[in-house]
Amino acid sequence: NNVPSRYYEDPTLERHFKGHKDVVSCADFSPNNKQLATGSCDKNLMIWNLTPKARAFRFVGHTDIITGVHFSPNGSLVASSSRDQTVRLWTPSIKGESTVFKAHTASVRSVQFSSDGQRLVTASDDKSVKVWGVERKKFLYSLNRHTNWVRCARFSPDGRLVASCGDDRTVRLWDTSSRQCINIFTDYGGSATFVDFNSSGTCIASSGADNTLKIWDIRTNKLIQHYIVHSAGVNCFSFHPSGNYLISGSSDSTMKILDLLEGRLIYTLHGHKGPVLAVAFSRDGDLFASGGADSQVLMWKTNFDSLNYKVLLSRHRKRVTPDPPPHLMDIYPRSHHRHSAQNGTVEVSGHNCTATTIPMCISNSTDFPLWGRYRVNTVN
């Protein structure tokens, strides 16, 4: 085996999905890792089946840009939010049945299931955060203290809290039982673009149009980490399930991988042309997906989470400068070998089951040898 051992440590590009015709705005893996859902400005929701030779589903129903997507905890439903002011609940199968919520009076920016699958939380340009009952498909209550567009809202893992952020440059923390705002985090130089809890629910992270990523301990209400690693606004991020890593996507066209235990940047990924608008780890953390203004959906193998960080750092010590904090490497996937898949895309329109086959391009890791996959720039 002539492959350098470090290629098993670095994140590697596994697949390249081509099917969206416009900006890819959101992504989420199914709980069993067998499907990847992506939404786009082409108004379509794509469900990519990750098993070999399986067809992808294109769900047609939204009448405007799709802004958010999330699988239910058991994987039986996919929720999507849209600028058409609605949220749809889809069955991620060939039936493609959907239920429509007339959710807000302006664009809906995000949607997420609670960890028990019984509620949905949505954020909107109507300045509100709303919570919905999934089983009865009904509105429960609204959280109304934001003074500008709300870009993102997320439940805590135990469902007791909601975090939200928006163009009023604040991150707000809400108690779902009292339905009151219990804390406000400010100090942003621009819109707060994305917010989420870590897997233990002890911290929230938020990103900003001012190029920053901030992590707050919500037990002490203190800012515990502050990263300025991007050269343009940070649009999205995803915590690794371990809570030890975070990946961010930015308008500087890169993704950054942070080691939160060490408090340092470890990788910069160059895979997209133009802003990166969606990043998501799989539920087990073995994979992550990215999407952006170039209409591409890329799926990566994580790799770095399986190796002890100190071992990884020691292997890279000759290529790392200690000040500023170590940055292990830049990774540039080569231009992809694209081939038309023999299998196609099944298009499902609303409640109907009429399907048409649409050509689709996918690049798999088998298209090129491992050692030819990257040009790697190391920091000297």
Coordinates of C-alpha atoms in Angstrom, one line a residue:
N1 CA 0.0 0.0 0.0
N2 CA 1.7 3.2 -1.2
V3 CA -0.9 5.5 0.0
P4 CA 0.4 7.9 2.7
S5 CA -1.2 7.1 6.1
R6 CA -2.4 10.7 6.6
Y7 CA -4.9 10.3 3.8
Y8 CA -6.9 8.1 6.2
E9 CA -6.9 11.0 8.7
D10 CA -7.9 13.9 6.5
P11 CA -11.5 14.4 5.4
T12 CA -12.0 13.0 1.9
L13 CA -14.5 13.8 -0.7
E14 CA -16.7 10.7 -1.3
R15 CA -19.4 11.7 -3.7
H16 CA -20.6 14.6 -5.8
F17 CA -24.3 14.9 -6.4
K18 CA -25.5 16.9 -9.4
G19 CA -29.2 17.5 -9.7
H20 CA -30.1 20.9 -8.4
K21 CA -30.4 23.7 -11.0
D22 CA -29.7 26.6 -8.6
V23 CA -28.1 27.5 -5.2
V24 CA -28.2 24.7 -2.6
S25 CA -29.4 26.3 0.6
C26 CA -29.8 23.4 3.1
A27 CA -28.9 19.8 3.8
D28 CA -29.6 17.1 6.4
F29 CA -28.8 13.3 6.7
S30 CA -31.5 10.8 7.6
P31 CA -31.0 9.2 11.1
N32 CA -30.0 5.8 9.5
N33 CA -27.5 7.5 7.1
K34 CA -29.2 6.0 4.1
Q35 CA -30.5 9.3 2.7
L36 CA -29.4 12.9 2.3
A37 CA -32.0 15.7 1.8
T38 CA -31.1 19.0 0.2
G39 CA -33.1 22.1 -0.6
S40 CA -32.4 24.7 -3.3
C41 CA -33.4 28.0 -4.8
D42 CA -34.7 25.8 -7.7
K43 CA -37.7 25.2 -5.4
N44 CA -37.0 21.5 -5.3
L45 CA -36.3 19.1 -2.5
M46 CA -33.9 16.4 -3.4
I47 CA -33.6 13.1 -1.5
W48 CA -30.4 11.4 -2.4
N49 CA -30.4 7.7 -1.6
L50 CA -26.9 6.8 -0.5
T51 CA -27.0 3.1 -1.2
P52 CA -25.3 2.2 -4.5
K53 CA -27.3 2.5 -7.7
A54 CA -30.4 3.8 -5.9
R55 CA -32.4 6.5 -7.5
A56 CA -32.8 10.0 -6.1
F57 CA -36.2 11.6 -5.5
R58 CA -37.0 15.1 -6.6
F59 CA -40.0 16.5 -4.7
V60 CA -41.9 19.3 -6.4
G61 CA -44.4 21.4 -4.4
H62 CA -42.9 24.6 -3.0
T63 CA -43.5 27.6 -5.1
D64 CA -40.4 29.5 -4.0
I65 CA -36.9 29.0 -2.7
I66 CA -36.4 26.2 -0.1
T67 CA -34.6 27.6 2.9
G68 CA -34.4 24.7 5.4
V69 CA -34.7 20.9 5.6
H70 CA -34.8 18.4 8.5
F71 CA -35.5 14.7 8.9
S72 CA -37.7 13.6 11.8
P73 CA -35.9 11.5 14.5
N74 CA -37.2 8.2 13.2
G75 CA -36.6 9.2 9.5
S76 CA -40.2 8.7 8.5
L77 CA -40.8 12.4 7.6
V78 CA -38.8 15.3 6.1
A79 CA -39.7 18.9 6.9
S80 CA -38.9 21.7 4.5
S81 CA -39.3 25.5 4.9
S82 CA -39.6 28.0 2.1
R83 CA -39.8 31.6 1.0
D84 CA -43.4 30.7 -0.1
Q85 CA -44.4 31.1 3.6
T86 CA -45.1 27.4 4.1
V87 CA -43.6 24.4 5.7
R88 CA -44.1 21.0 4.1
L89 CA -43.9 17.5 5.7
W90 CA -42.8 14.9 3.1
T91 CA -42.7 11.1 3.1
P92 CA -39.1 10.5 1.9
S93 CA -40.2 7.7 -0.5
I94 CA -41.5 7.4 -4.1
K95 CA -45.0 8.3 -2.8
G96 CA -43.7 11.7 -1.9
E97 CA -46.9 12.6 0.0
S98 CA -46.8 16.0 1.6
T99 CA -48.7 18.0 4.2
V100 CA -48.6 21.8 4.0
F101 CA -48.5 24.2 6.9
K102 CA -49.3 27.8 6.1
A103 CA -46.7 28.7 8.7
H104 CA -46.0 32.4 8.6
T105 CA -46.9 35.7 7.0
A106 CA -43.4 36.1 5.4
S107 CA -40.6 33.8 4.3
V108 CA -39.9 30.8 6.5
R109 CA -36.1 30.7 7.1
S110 CA -35.6 27.4 9.0
V111 CA -37.4 24.3 10.3
Q112 CA -36.4 21.7 12.8
F113 CA -38.0 18.7 14.6
S114 CA -37.7 18.3 18.3
S115 CA -35.7 15.3 19.4
D116 CA -38.9 13.4 20.3
G117 CA -40.4 14.2 16.9
Q118 CA -43.6 15.7 18.3
R119 CA -42.9 19.4 17.6
L120 CA -41.5 21.6 14.9
V121 CA -39.9 25.0 15.3
T122 CA -39.8 27.5 12.5
A123 CA -38.2 31.0 12.1
S124 CA -39.4 33.7 9.8
D125 CA -39.0 37.1 8.2
D126 CA -42.2 38.0 10.0
K127 CA -39.9 38.4 13.1
S128 CA -41.5 35.4 14.9
V129 CA -40.4 31.9 16.0
K130 CA -43.3 29.4 15.9
V131 CA -43.8 26.0 17.4
W132 CA -46.0 23.4 15.9
G133 CA -47.5 20.0 16.9
V134 CA -46.5 17.4 14.3
E135 CA -49.2 14.7 14.9
R136 CA -52.2 17.0 14.8
K137 CA -50.4 19.3 12.4
K138 CA -51.4 22.4 14.3
F139 CA -49.9 25.7 15.5
L140 CA -49.0 25.7 19.2
Y141 CA -47.5 29.1 20.1
S142 CA -45.3 32.0 18.9
L143 CA -42.2 33.6 20.3
N144 CA -42.2 37.3 19.4
R145 CA -39.3 39.3 20.8
H146 CA -37.1 39.6 17.7
T147 CA -37.2 43.1 16.1
N148 CA -36.1 42.0 12.6
W149 CA -36.0 38.9 10.4
V150 CA -35.4 35.6 12.2
R151 CA -32.9 33.5 10.3
C152 CA -32.7 30.3 12.4
A153 CA -34.4 28.6 15.4
R154 CA -33.3 25.3 17.0
F155 CA -34.6 23.1 19.9
S156 CA -32.2 22.0 22.6
P157 CA -31.6 18.3 22.7
D158 CA -34.1 17.9 25.7
G159 CA -36.7 20.2 24.0
R160 CA -36.8 22.5 27.0
L161 CA -35.2 25.5 25.2
V162 CA -35.3 27.1 21.8
A163 CA -32.4 29.2 20.5
S164 CA -33.0 31.7 17.7
C165 CA -31.1 34.4 15.9
G166 CA -31.6 37.0 13.2
D167 CA -31.0 40.3 11.6
D168 CA -31.6 42.2 14.8
R169 CA -28.0 41.0 15.6
T170 CA -29.1 39.0 18.6
V171 CA -29.3 35.4 19.7
R172 CA -32.2 34.7 22.0
L173 CA -32.8 31.8 24.3
W174 CA -36.4 30.8 25.1
D175 CA -38.0 28.5 27.7
T176 CA -40.5 26.3 26.0
S177 CA -42.7 25.8 29.1
S178 CA -43.0 29.5 30.1
R179 CA -42.6 30.6 26.5
Q180 CA -40.5 33.5 27.7
C181 CA -37.2 34.8 26.4
I182 CA -34.7 34.0 29.2
N183 CA -31.5 35.3 27.7
I184 CA -30.2 37.5 25.0
F185 CA -26.7 37.3 23.5
T186 CA -25.6 40.3 21.6
D187 CA -22.2 41.8 20.5
Y188 CA -22.6 41.0 16.7
G189 CA -21.3 43.3 14.0
G190 CA -24.0 42.1 11.6
S191 CA -26.8 39.7 11.2
A192 CA -26.6 36.5 13.3
T193 CA -27.0 33.9 10.6
F194 CA -27.3 30.5 12.2
V195 CA -27.6 29.0 15.7
D196 CA -27.6 25.5 17.2
F197 CA -27.0 23.5 20.4
N198 CA -24.2 21.1 20.9
S199 CA -25.2 17.5 21.5
S200 CA -25.1 17.8 25.3
G201 CA -27.2 20.9 25.3
T202 CA -24.7 22.8 27.5
C203 CA -23.6 25.2 24.8
I204 CA -24.9 27.1 21.8
A205 CA -22.9 28.3 18.8
S206 CA -23.9 31.1 16.6
S207 CA -22.4 32.5 13.3
G208 CA -22.5 35.9 11.9
A209 CA -22.3 38.0 8.8
D210 CA -19.4 39.7 10.6
N211 CA -17.2 36.6 9.8
T212 CA -17.4 35.3 13.4
L213 CA -18.3 32.0 15.1
K214 CA -19.1 32.2 18.8
I215 CA -19.8 29.5 21.4
W216 CA -21.6 30.3 24.6
D217 CA -22.0 28.2 27.8
I218 CA -25.6 28.6 28.6
R219 CA -25.1 27.4 32.2
T220 CA -23.0 30.4 32.9
N221 CA -24.1 32.6 30.0
K222 CA -20.5 33.3 29.1
L223 CA -18.8 33.5 25.8
I224 CA -16.3 30.6 25.9
Q225 CA -14.9 30.5 22.4
H226 CA -14.7 33.1 19.6
Y227 CA -13.4 32.2 16.2
I228 CA -12.6 34.6 13.3
V229 CA -11.3 32.1 10.8
H230 CA -13.3 33.1 7.7
S231 CA -12.7 36.1 5.5
A232 CA -16.4 36.6 4.8
G233 CA -19.7 36.0 6.5
V234 CA -20.3 32.6 8.1
N235 CA -23.6 31.2 6.7
C236 CA -23.9 27.9 8.5
F237 CA -22.3 25.3 10.7
S238 CA -22.8 21.9 12.2
F239 CA -21.6 20.3 15.4
H240 CA -20.0 16.9 15.2
P241 CA -22.2 14.5 17.4
S242 CA -19.2 14.1 19.8
G243 CA -19.3 17.8 20.4
N244 CA -15.5 17.9 19.8
Y245 CA -15.6 19.4 16.3
L246 CA -17.5 22.0 14.3
I247 CA -17.6 22.6 10.6
S248 CA -18.6 26.0 9.2
G249 CA -19.5 27.2 5.7
S250 CA -18.8 30.8 4.5
S251 CA -19.3 33.2 1.7
D252 CA -15.5 33.1 1.3
S253 CA -16.2 29.8 -0.5
T254 CA -14.5 27.6 2.1
M255 CA -15.4 25.3 4.9
K256 CA -13.4 25.3 8.1
I257 CA -13.1 22.4 10.6
L258 CA -12.5 23.4 14.2
D259 CA -11.3 21.3 17.0
L260 CA -13.3 22.7 19.9
L261 CA -11.3 20.8 22.6
E262 CA -8.1 22.4 21.5
G263 CA -9.8 25.6 20.4
R264 CA -8.1 25.7 17.0
L265 CA -8.7 25.5 13.3
I266 CA -7.5 22.2 11.8
Y267 CA -8.7 22.1 8.2
T268 CA -9.8 24.4 5.4
L269 CA -11.8 22.7 2.7
H270 CA -11.9 24.1 -0.8
G271 CA -14.6 22.3 -2.7
H272 CA -17.2 24.9 -3.8
K273 CA -17.1 27.8 -6.2
G274 CA -18.8 30.7 -4.5
P275 CA -20.5 30.9 -1.0
V276 CA -21.1 27.7 1.0
L277 CA -24.6 27.9 2.3
A278 CA -25.2 24.4 3.9
V279 CA -23.1 22.0 5.9
A280 CA -24.3 19.1 8.0
F281 CA -22.7 16.2 9.8
S282 CA -24.5 12.8 9.6
R283 CA -26.1 11.6 12.9
D284 CA -23.1 9.3 13.6
G285 CA -20.5 11.9 12.5
D286 CA -18.9 9.6 9.9
L287 CA -20.0 11.8 7.0
F288 CA -20.7 15.4 6.3
A289 CA -22.4 17.2 3.4
S290 CA -22.0 20.6 1.9
G291 CA -23.9 22.7 -0.6
G292 CA -23.5 26.1 -2.1
A293 CA -24.1 28.8 -4.7
D294 CA -22.5 26.6 -7.3
S295 CA -25.5 24.2 -7.2
Q296 CA -23.2 21.4 -6.0
V297 CA -23.9 18.9 -3.2
L298 CA -20.7 17.3 -1.9
M299 CA -20.5 14.4 0.5
W300 CA -17.3 14.0 2.6
K301 CA -16.0 11.2 4.8
T302 CA -15.0 12.8 8.2
N303 CA -12.0 10.6 9.1
F304 CA -10.4 13.1 11.4
D305 CA -12.7 12.1 14.3
S306 CA -11.3 8.6 14.5
L307 CA -7.7 9.5 15.3
N308 CA -6.5 10.9 18.6
Y309 CA -5.9 14.6 18.1
K310 CA -2.4 14.6 19.8
V311 CA -1.3 11.8 17.5
L312 CA -2.6 13.7 14.5
L313 CA -0.9 16.9 15.7
S314 CA 2.4 15.1 16.2
R315 CA 2.3 13.7 12.7
H316 CA 1.9 17.2 11.3
R317 CA 4.2 19.0 13.7
K318 CA 6.9 19.7 11.1
R319 CA 4.3 21.4 8.8
V320 CA 2.6 23.5 11.5
T321 CA 3.4 26.9 12.9
P322 CA 2.6 27.2 16.6
D323 CA 1.6 30.9 16.4
P324 CA -1.1 31.6 15.2
P325 CA -2.8 28.4 16.4
P326 CA -2.0 25.3 14.2
H327 CA -3.9 24.8 11.0
L328 CA -3.1 21.4 9.6
M329 CA -3.9 21.8 6.0
D330 CA -5.9 23.1 3.1
I331 CA -7.6 20.5 1.0
Y332 CA -8.4 21.0 -2.6
P333 CA -10.5 18.3 -4.3
R334 CA -9.6 18.0 -7.9
S335 CA -12.2 18.7 -10.6
H336 CA -14.6 15.8 -10.5
H337 CA -14.9 13.0 -13.0
R338 CA -18.6 13.2 -13.8
H339 CA -20.5 10.5 -15.4
S340 CA -24.2 10.2 -16.2
A341 CA -25.7 7.7 -13.8
Q342 CA -27.6 4.9 -15.4
N343 CA -30.1 5.3 -12.6
G344 CA -32.0 8.5 -12.7
T345 CA -34.0 10.9 -10.6
V346 CA -37.6 10.2 -9.8
E347 CA -39.7 13.3 -9.9
V348 CA -42.6 13.4 -7.5
S349 CA -45.1 16.3 -7.7
G350 CA -47.0 17.1 -4.5
H351 CA -49.4 14.4 -3.6
N352 CA -49.2 12.8 -7.0
C353 CA -47.1 9.7 -7.7
T354 CA -46.3 10.4 -11.4
A355 CA -42.6 9.8 -11.8
T356 CA -40.3 10.8 -14.6
T357 CA -36.7 9.8 -15.0
I358 CA -34.3 12.7 -15.2
P359 CA -30.6 12.3 -16.0
M360 CA -28.3 12.8 -13.0
C361 CA -24.6 13.1 -12.5
I362 CA -22.8 11.6 -9.5
S363 CA -19.1 11.2 -8.9
N364 CA -18.0 8.4 -6.6
S365 CA -14.7 7.9 -4.8
T366 CA -14.2 4.9 -7.1
D367 CA -13.8 7.3 -10.0
F368 CA -10.2 8.1 -9.0
P369 CA -7.5 6.6 -6.9
L370 CA -7.1 7.8 -3.3
W371 CA -3.6 9.3 -3.7
G372 CA -4.7 11.3 -6.7
R373 CA -7.7 12.9 -5.1
Y374 CA -6.1 16.0 -3.5
R375 CA -3.7 18.7 -4.0
V376 CA -2.7 19.4 -0.4
N377 CA -1.3 22.7 0.8
T378 CA 0.3 22.4 4.2
V379 CA 1.1 25.4 6.4
N380 CA 4.8 25.8 6.9

